[in-house]
Coordinates of C-alpha atoms and ligand atoms in Angstrom, one line a residue:
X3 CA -0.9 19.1 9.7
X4 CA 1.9 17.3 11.7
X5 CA 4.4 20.2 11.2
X6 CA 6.6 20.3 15.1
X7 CA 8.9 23.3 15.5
X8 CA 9.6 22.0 18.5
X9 CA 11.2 18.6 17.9
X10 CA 14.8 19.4 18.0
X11 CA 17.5 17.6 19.9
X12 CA 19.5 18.7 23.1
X13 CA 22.9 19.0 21.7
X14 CA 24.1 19.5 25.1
X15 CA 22.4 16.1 25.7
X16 CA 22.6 14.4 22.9
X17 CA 21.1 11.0 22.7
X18 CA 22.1 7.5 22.3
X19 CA 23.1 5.9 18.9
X20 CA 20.1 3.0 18.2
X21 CA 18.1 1.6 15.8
X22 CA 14.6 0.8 14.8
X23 CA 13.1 -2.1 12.7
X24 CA 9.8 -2.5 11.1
X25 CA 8.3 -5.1 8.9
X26 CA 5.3 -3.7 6.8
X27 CA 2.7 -5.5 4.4
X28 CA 1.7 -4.7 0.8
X29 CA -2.4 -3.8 0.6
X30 CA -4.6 -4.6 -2.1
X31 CA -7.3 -2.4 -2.9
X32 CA -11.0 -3.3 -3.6
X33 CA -12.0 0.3 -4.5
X34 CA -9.3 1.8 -5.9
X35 CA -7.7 5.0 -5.6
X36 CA -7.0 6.5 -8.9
X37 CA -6.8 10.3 -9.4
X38 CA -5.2 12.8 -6.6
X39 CA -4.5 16.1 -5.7
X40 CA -2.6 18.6 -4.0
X41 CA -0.3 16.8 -1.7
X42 CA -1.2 13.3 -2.4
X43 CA -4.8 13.8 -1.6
X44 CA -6.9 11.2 -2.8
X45 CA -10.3 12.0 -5.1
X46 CA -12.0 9.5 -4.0
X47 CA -12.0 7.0 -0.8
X48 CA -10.7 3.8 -1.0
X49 CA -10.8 0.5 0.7
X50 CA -8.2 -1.9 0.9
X51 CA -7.3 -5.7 2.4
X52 CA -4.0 -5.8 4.4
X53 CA -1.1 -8.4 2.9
X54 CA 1.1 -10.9 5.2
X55 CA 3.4 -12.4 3.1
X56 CA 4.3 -9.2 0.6
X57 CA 6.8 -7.1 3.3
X58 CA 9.3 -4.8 3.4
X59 CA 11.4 -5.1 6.1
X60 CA 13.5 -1.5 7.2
X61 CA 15.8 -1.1 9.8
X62 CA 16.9 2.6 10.4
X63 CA 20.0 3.4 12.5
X64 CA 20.5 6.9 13.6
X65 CA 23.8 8.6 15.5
X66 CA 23.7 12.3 16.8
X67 CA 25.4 15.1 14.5
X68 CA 24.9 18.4 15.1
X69 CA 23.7 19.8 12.1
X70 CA 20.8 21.4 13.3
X71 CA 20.9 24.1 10.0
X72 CA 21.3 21.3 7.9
X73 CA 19.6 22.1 4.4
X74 CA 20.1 18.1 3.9
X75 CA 19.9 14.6 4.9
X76 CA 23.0 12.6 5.6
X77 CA 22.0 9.2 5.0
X78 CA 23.8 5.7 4.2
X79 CA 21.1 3.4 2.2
X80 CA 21.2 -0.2 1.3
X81 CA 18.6 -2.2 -0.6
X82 CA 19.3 -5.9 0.0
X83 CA 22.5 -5.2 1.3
X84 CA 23.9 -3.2 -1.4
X85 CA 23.8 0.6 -2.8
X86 CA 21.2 1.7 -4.5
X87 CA 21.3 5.5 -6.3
X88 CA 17.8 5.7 -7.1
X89 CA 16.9 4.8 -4.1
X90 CA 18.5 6.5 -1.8
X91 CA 18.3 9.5 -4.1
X92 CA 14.3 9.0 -4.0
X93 CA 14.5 8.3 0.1
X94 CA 16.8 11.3 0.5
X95 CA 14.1 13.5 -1.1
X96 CA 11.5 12.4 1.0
X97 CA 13.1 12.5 4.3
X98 CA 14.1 16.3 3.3
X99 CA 10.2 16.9 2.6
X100 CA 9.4 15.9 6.4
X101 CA 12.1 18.4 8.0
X102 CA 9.6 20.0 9.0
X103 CA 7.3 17.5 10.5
X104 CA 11.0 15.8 11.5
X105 CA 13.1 18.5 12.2
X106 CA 15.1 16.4 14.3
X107 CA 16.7 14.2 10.9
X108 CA 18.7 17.2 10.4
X109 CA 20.8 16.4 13.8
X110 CA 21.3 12.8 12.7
X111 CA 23.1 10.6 10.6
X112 CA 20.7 8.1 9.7
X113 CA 21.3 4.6 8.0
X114 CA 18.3 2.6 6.3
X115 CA 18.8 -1.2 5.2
X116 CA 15.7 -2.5 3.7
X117 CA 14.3 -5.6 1.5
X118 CA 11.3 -6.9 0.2
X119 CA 10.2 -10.5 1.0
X120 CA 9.3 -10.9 -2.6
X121 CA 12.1 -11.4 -5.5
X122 CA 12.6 -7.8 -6.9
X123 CA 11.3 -8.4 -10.2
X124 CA 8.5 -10.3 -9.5
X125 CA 6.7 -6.9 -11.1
X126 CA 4.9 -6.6 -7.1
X127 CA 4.5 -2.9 -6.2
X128 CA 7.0 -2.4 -3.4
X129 CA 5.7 1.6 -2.7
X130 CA 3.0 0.6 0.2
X131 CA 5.1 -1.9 2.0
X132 CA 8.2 0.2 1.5
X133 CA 6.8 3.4 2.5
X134 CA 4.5 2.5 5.5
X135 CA 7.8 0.2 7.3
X136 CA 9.9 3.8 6.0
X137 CA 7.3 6.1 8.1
X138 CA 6.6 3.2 11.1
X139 CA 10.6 3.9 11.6
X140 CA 10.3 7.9 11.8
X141 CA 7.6 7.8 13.6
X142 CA 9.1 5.0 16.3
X143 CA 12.4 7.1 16.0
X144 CA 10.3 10.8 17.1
X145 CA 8.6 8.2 20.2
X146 CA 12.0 6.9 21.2
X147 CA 13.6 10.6 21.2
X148 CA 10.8 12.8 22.8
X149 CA 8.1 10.8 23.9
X150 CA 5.4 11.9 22.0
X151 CA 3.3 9.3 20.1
X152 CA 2.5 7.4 23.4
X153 CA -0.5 6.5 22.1
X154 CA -1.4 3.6 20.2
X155 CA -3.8 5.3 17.8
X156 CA -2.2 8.5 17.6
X157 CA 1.0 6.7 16.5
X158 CA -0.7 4.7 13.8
X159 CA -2.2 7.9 12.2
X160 CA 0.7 10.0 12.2
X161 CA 2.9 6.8 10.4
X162 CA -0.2 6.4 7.7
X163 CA -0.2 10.5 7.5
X164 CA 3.7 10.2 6.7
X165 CA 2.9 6.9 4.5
X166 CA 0.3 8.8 2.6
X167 CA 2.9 11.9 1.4
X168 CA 5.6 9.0 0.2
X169 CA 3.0 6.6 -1.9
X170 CA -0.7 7.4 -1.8
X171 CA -1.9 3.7 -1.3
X172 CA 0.5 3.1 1.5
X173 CA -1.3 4.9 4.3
X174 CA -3.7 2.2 4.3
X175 CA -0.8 -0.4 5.0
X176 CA -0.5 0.5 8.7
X177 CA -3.3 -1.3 9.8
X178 CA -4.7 -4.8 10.4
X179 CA -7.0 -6.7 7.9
X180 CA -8.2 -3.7 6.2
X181 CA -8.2 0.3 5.7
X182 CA -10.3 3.0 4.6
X183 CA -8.1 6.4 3.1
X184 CA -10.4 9.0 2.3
X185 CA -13.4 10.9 3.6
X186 CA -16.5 9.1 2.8
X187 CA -20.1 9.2 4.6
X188 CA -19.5 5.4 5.5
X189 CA -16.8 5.7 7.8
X190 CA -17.0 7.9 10.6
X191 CA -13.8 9.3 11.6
X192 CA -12.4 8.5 7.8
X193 CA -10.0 11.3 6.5
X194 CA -8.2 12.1 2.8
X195 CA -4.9 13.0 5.0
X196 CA -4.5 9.5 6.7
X197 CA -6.1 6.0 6.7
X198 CA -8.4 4.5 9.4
X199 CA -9.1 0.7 10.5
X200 CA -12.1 -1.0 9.4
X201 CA -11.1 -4.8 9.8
X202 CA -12.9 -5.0 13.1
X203 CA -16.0 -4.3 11.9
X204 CA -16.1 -6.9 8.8
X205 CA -17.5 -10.2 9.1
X206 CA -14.8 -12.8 9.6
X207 CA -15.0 -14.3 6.4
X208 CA -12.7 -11.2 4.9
X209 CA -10.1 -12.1 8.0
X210 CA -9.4 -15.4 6.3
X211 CA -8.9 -14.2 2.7
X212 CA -6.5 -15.2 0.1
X213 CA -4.8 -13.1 -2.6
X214 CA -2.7 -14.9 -4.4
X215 CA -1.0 -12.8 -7.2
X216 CA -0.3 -14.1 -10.5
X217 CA 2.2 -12.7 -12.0
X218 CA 1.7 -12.1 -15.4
X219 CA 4.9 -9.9 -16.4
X220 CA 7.0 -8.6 -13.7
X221 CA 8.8 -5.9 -16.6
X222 CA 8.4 -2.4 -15.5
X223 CA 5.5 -0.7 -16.5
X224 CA 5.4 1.2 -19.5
X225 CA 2.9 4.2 -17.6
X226 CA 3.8 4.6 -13.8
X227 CA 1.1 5.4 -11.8
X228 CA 2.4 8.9 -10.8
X229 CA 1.6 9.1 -14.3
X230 CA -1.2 7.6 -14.3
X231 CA -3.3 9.2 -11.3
X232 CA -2.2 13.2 -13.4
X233 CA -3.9 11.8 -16.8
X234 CA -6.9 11.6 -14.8
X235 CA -7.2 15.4 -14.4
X236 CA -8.1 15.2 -18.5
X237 CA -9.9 12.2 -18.1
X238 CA -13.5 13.2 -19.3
X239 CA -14.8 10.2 -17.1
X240 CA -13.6 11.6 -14.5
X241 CA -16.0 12.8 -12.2
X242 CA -18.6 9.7 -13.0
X243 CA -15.6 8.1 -11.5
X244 CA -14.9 9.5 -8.5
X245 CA -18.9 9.4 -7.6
X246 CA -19.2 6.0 -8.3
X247 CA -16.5 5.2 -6.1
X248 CA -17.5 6.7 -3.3
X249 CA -21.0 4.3 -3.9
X250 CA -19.3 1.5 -4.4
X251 CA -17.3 1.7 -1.2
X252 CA -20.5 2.6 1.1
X253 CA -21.9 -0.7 -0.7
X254 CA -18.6 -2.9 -0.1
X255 CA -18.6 -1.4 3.3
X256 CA -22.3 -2.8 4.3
X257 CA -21.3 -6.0 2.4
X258 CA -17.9 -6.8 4.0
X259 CA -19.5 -6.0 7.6
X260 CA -22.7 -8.7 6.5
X261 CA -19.9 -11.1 5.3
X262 CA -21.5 -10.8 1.8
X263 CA -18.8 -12.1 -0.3
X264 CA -20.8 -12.1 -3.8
X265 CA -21.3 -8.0 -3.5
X266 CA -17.8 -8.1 -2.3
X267 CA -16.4 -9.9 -5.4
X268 CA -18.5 -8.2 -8.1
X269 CA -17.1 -4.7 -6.5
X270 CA -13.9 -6.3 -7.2
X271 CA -14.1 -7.2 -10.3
X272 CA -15.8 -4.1 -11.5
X273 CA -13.3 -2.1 -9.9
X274 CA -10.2 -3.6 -11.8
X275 CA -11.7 -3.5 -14.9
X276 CA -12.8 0.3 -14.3
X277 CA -9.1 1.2 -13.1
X278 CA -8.4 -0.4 -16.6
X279 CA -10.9 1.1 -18.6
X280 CA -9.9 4.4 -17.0
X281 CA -6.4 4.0 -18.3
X282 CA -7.6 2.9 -22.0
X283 CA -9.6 6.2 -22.0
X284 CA -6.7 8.3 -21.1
X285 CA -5.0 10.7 -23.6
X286 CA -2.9 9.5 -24.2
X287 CA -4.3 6.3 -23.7
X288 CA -2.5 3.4 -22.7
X289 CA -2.9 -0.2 -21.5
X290 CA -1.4 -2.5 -18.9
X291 CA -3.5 -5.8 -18.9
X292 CA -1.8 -8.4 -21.2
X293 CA -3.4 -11.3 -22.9
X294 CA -2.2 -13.6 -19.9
X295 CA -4.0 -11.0 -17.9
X296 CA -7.5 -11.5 -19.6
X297 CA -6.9 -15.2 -20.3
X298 CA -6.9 -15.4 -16.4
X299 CA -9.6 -12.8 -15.6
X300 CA -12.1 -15.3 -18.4
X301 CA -11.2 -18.5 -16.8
X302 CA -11.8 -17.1 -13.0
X303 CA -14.9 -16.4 -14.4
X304 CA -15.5 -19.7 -15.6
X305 CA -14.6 -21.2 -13.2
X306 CA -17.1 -19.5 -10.6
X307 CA -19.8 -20.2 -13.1
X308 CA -18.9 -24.2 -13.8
X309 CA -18.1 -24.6 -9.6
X310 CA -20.1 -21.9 -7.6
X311 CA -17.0 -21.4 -5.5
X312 CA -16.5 -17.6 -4.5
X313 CA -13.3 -16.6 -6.5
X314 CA -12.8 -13.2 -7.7
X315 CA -9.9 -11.4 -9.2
X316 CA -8.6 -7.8 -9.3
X317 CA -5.9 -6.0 -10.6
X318 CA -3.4 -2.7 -9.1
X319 CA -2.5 -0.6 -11.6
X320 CA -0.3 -3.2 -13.7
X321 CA -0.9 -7.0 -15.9
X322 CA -0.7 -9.2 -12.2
X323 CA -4.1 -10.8 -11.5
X324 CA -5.1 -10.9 -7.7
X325 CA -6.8 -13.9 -6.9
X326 CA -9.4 -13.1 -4.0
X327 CA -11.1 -16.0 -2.3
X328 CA -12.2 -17.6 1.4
X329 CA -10.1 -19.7 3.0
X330 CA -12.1 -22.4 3.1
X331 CA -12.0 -23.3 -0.5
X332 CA -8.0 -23.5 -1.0
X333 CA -7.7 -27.0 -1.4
X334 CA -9.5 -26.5 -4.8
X335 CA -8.4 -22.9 -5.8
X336 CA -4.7 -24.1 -5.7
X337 CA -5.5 -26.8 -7.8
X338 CA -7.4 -24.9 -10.2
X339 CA -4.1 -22.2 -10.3
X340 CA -1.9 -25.4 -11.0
X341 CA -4.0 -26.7 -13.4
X342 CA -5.3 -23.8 -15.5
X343 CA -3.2 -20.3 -14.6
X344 CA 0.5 -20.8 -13.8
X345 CA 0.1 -21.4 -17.8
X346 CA -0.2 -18.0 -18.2
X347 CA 2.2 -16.5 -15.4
X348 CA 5.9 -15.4 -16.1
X349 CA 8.2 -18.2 -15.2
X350 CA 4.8 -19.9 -13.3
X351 CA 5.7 -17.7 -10.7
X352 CA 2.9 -17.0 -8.2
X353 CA 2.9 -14.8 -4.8
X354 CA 0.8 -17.0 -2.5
X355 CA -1.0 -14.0 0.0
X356 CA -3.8 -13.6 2.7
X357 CA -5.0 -10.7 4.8
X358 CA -2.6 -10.0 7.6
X359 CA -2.5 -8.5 11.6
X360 CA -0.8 -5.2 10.0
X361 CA 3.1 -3.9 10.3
X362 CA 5.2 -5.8 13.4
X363 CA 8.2 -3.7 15.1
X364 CA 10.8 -6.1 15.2
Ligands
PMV4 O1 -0.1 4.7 -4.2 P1 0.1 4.9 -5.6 O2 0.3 6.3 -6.0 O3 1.2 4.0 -6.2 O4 -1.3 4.5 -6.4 C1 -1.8 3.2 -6.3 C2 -3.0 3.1 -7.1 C3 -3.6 1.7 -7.2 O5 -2.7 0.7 -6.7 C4 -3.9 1.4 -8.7 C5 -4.9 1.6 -6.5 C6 -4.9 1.6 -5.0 O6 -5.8 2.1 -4.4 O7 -4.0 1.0 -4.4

């Protein structure tokens, strides 16, 4: 869709050595994107809640080569200041994929430093902020050498397109408050190739949202969900699936622009329990809730009954409990974490998060 024959470098006016930096937020999905296709198309649409205090930050340098037949990438790659194989084995690969979307990284020597704001076991998914800051920098890099994504908008859906073909769910990080990624009735405008805003249409009850994350067990999961998203192409729940996500996210849509936080946190909770029960009904079968995990999910449930405050949980594809609730009320949620949940978190380690303003150039 974005392929560009045409952006190649002068070598006869080669530019300046520089650098870029972006930090990008972790999302949390409400609907969930689980099952794919082709090139990291999803099966159904999603929605998802921006993060502010789960970031990567990446800062990519670039210097002129000219290598313009270059069948690879020449790039330097630091995680937390130091090497990382896998990584930069994994980054490498990607940034090869986009030559032709990029041709330009094949005249360049390109360095990426990057980090997460979390601790890197903490067991929080690091693919959405990592990708989206990853394809803010290309796409800031193609502006600062040719010009061409002047505008705002047509920046923003280009870096979520390139997001998109690194980690599905990271598309949807590019943008304030919350995203939509994939077609769907509900959204005009919405695509499967690249996410769209939707926070400026919700009520502003879902701009002062909290997610705190519980982490249950930050060890690496047993099913990744590469994995994952192929076993649902056996999955003979499949297709019940993917309609009744696209009818819960028309319904969470009409609720989150009514500020109706009950149908909000129902959809929720139904959702992460569905991602789960999806996985439990794979073959093989498999599952990544712990006992902590339910233990938690029960007493937020309890809770709500007992107090009649608006908590609600949900899940990514992993044993961390999302804690969802209004600001309002976070005197007493905080309390309730203290007294009743860091019981059952690894080390009583909890990510406090809310709904951010979206990735910052830095
Ligand atoms: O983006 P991926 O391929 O890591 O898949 C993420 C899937 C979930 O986190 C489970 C759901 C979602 O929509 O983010």
């Amino acid at each position: 869709m974005y392929e560009n024959p045409r952006l190649v470098l002068d070598s006869s006016n080669p530019p300046e050595p520089g650098s870029i930096v972006w930090r990008s937020p972790s999302n949390i999905a409400i609907v969930k994107y689980w099952g794919k296709y082709g090139l990291q198309l999803p099966r159904n649409p999603s929605l998802s809640l921006t993060l502010a205090s789960s970031f990567t930050d990446t800062q990519l340098e670039y210097e002129f080569r000219d290598e313009a037949h270059s069948k690879s990438v020449d790039l330097d790659f630091f995680f937390h200041q130091e090497t990382n194989e896998a990584f930069q084995a994994k980054t490498a690969a990607f940034l090869e994929s986009l030559f032709p979307v990029f041709p330009f990284l094949k005249q360049l020597k390109l360095t990426i430093r990057t980090g997460n704001s979390f601790p890197h076991s903490a067991g929080i998914a690091s693919s959405a902020s990592g990708m989206s800051a990853l394809a803010l920098c290309l796409c800031s890099l193609e502006d600062s050498l040719f010009g061409t994504l002047q505008d705002p908008a047509e920046f923003d859906r280009k870096a979520s397109f390139i997001a998109r073909l690194g980690s599905g769910s990271a598309c949807r990080s590019i943008f304030p408050h919350a995203a939509v990624w994939g077609r769907t009735q509900a959204v005009s405008g919405s695509s499967d190739e690249y996410a769209v805003p939707v926070g400026e249409q919700f009520h502003d009850v879902f701009r002062d949202l909290h997610d705190d994350i519980l982490i249950v067990s930050s060890d690496e999961k047993a099913v990744s969900s590469r994995d994952g998203h192929a076993l649902m192409d056996g999955n003979p729940f499949a297709e019940p699936r993917y309609a009744q996500a696209r009818q819960r996210l028309s319904t969470l849509y009409d609720a989150m622009r009514s500020g109706d936080l009950d149908t909000f946190g129902k959809i929720a909770e139904d959702e992460a329990l569905t991602l789960h029960a999806l996985m439990m009904c794979s073959n093989p079968s498999y599952m990544l809730m712990r006992p902590d995990s339910v233990a938690i999910m029960e007493k937020v449930r309890e809770y709500r009954a007992a107090t009649g405050h608006p908590v609600y949980f949900t899940l990514d594809a992993g044993p961390n409990v999302h804690l969802l609730y209004p600001g309002n009320i976070i005197h007493e949620v905080r309390a309730f974490i203290e007294d009743a949940l860091k019981k059952h978190c690894e080390n009583g380690y909890v990510q406090e998060d809310w709904v951010g303003e979206g990735p910052e150039e830095m």
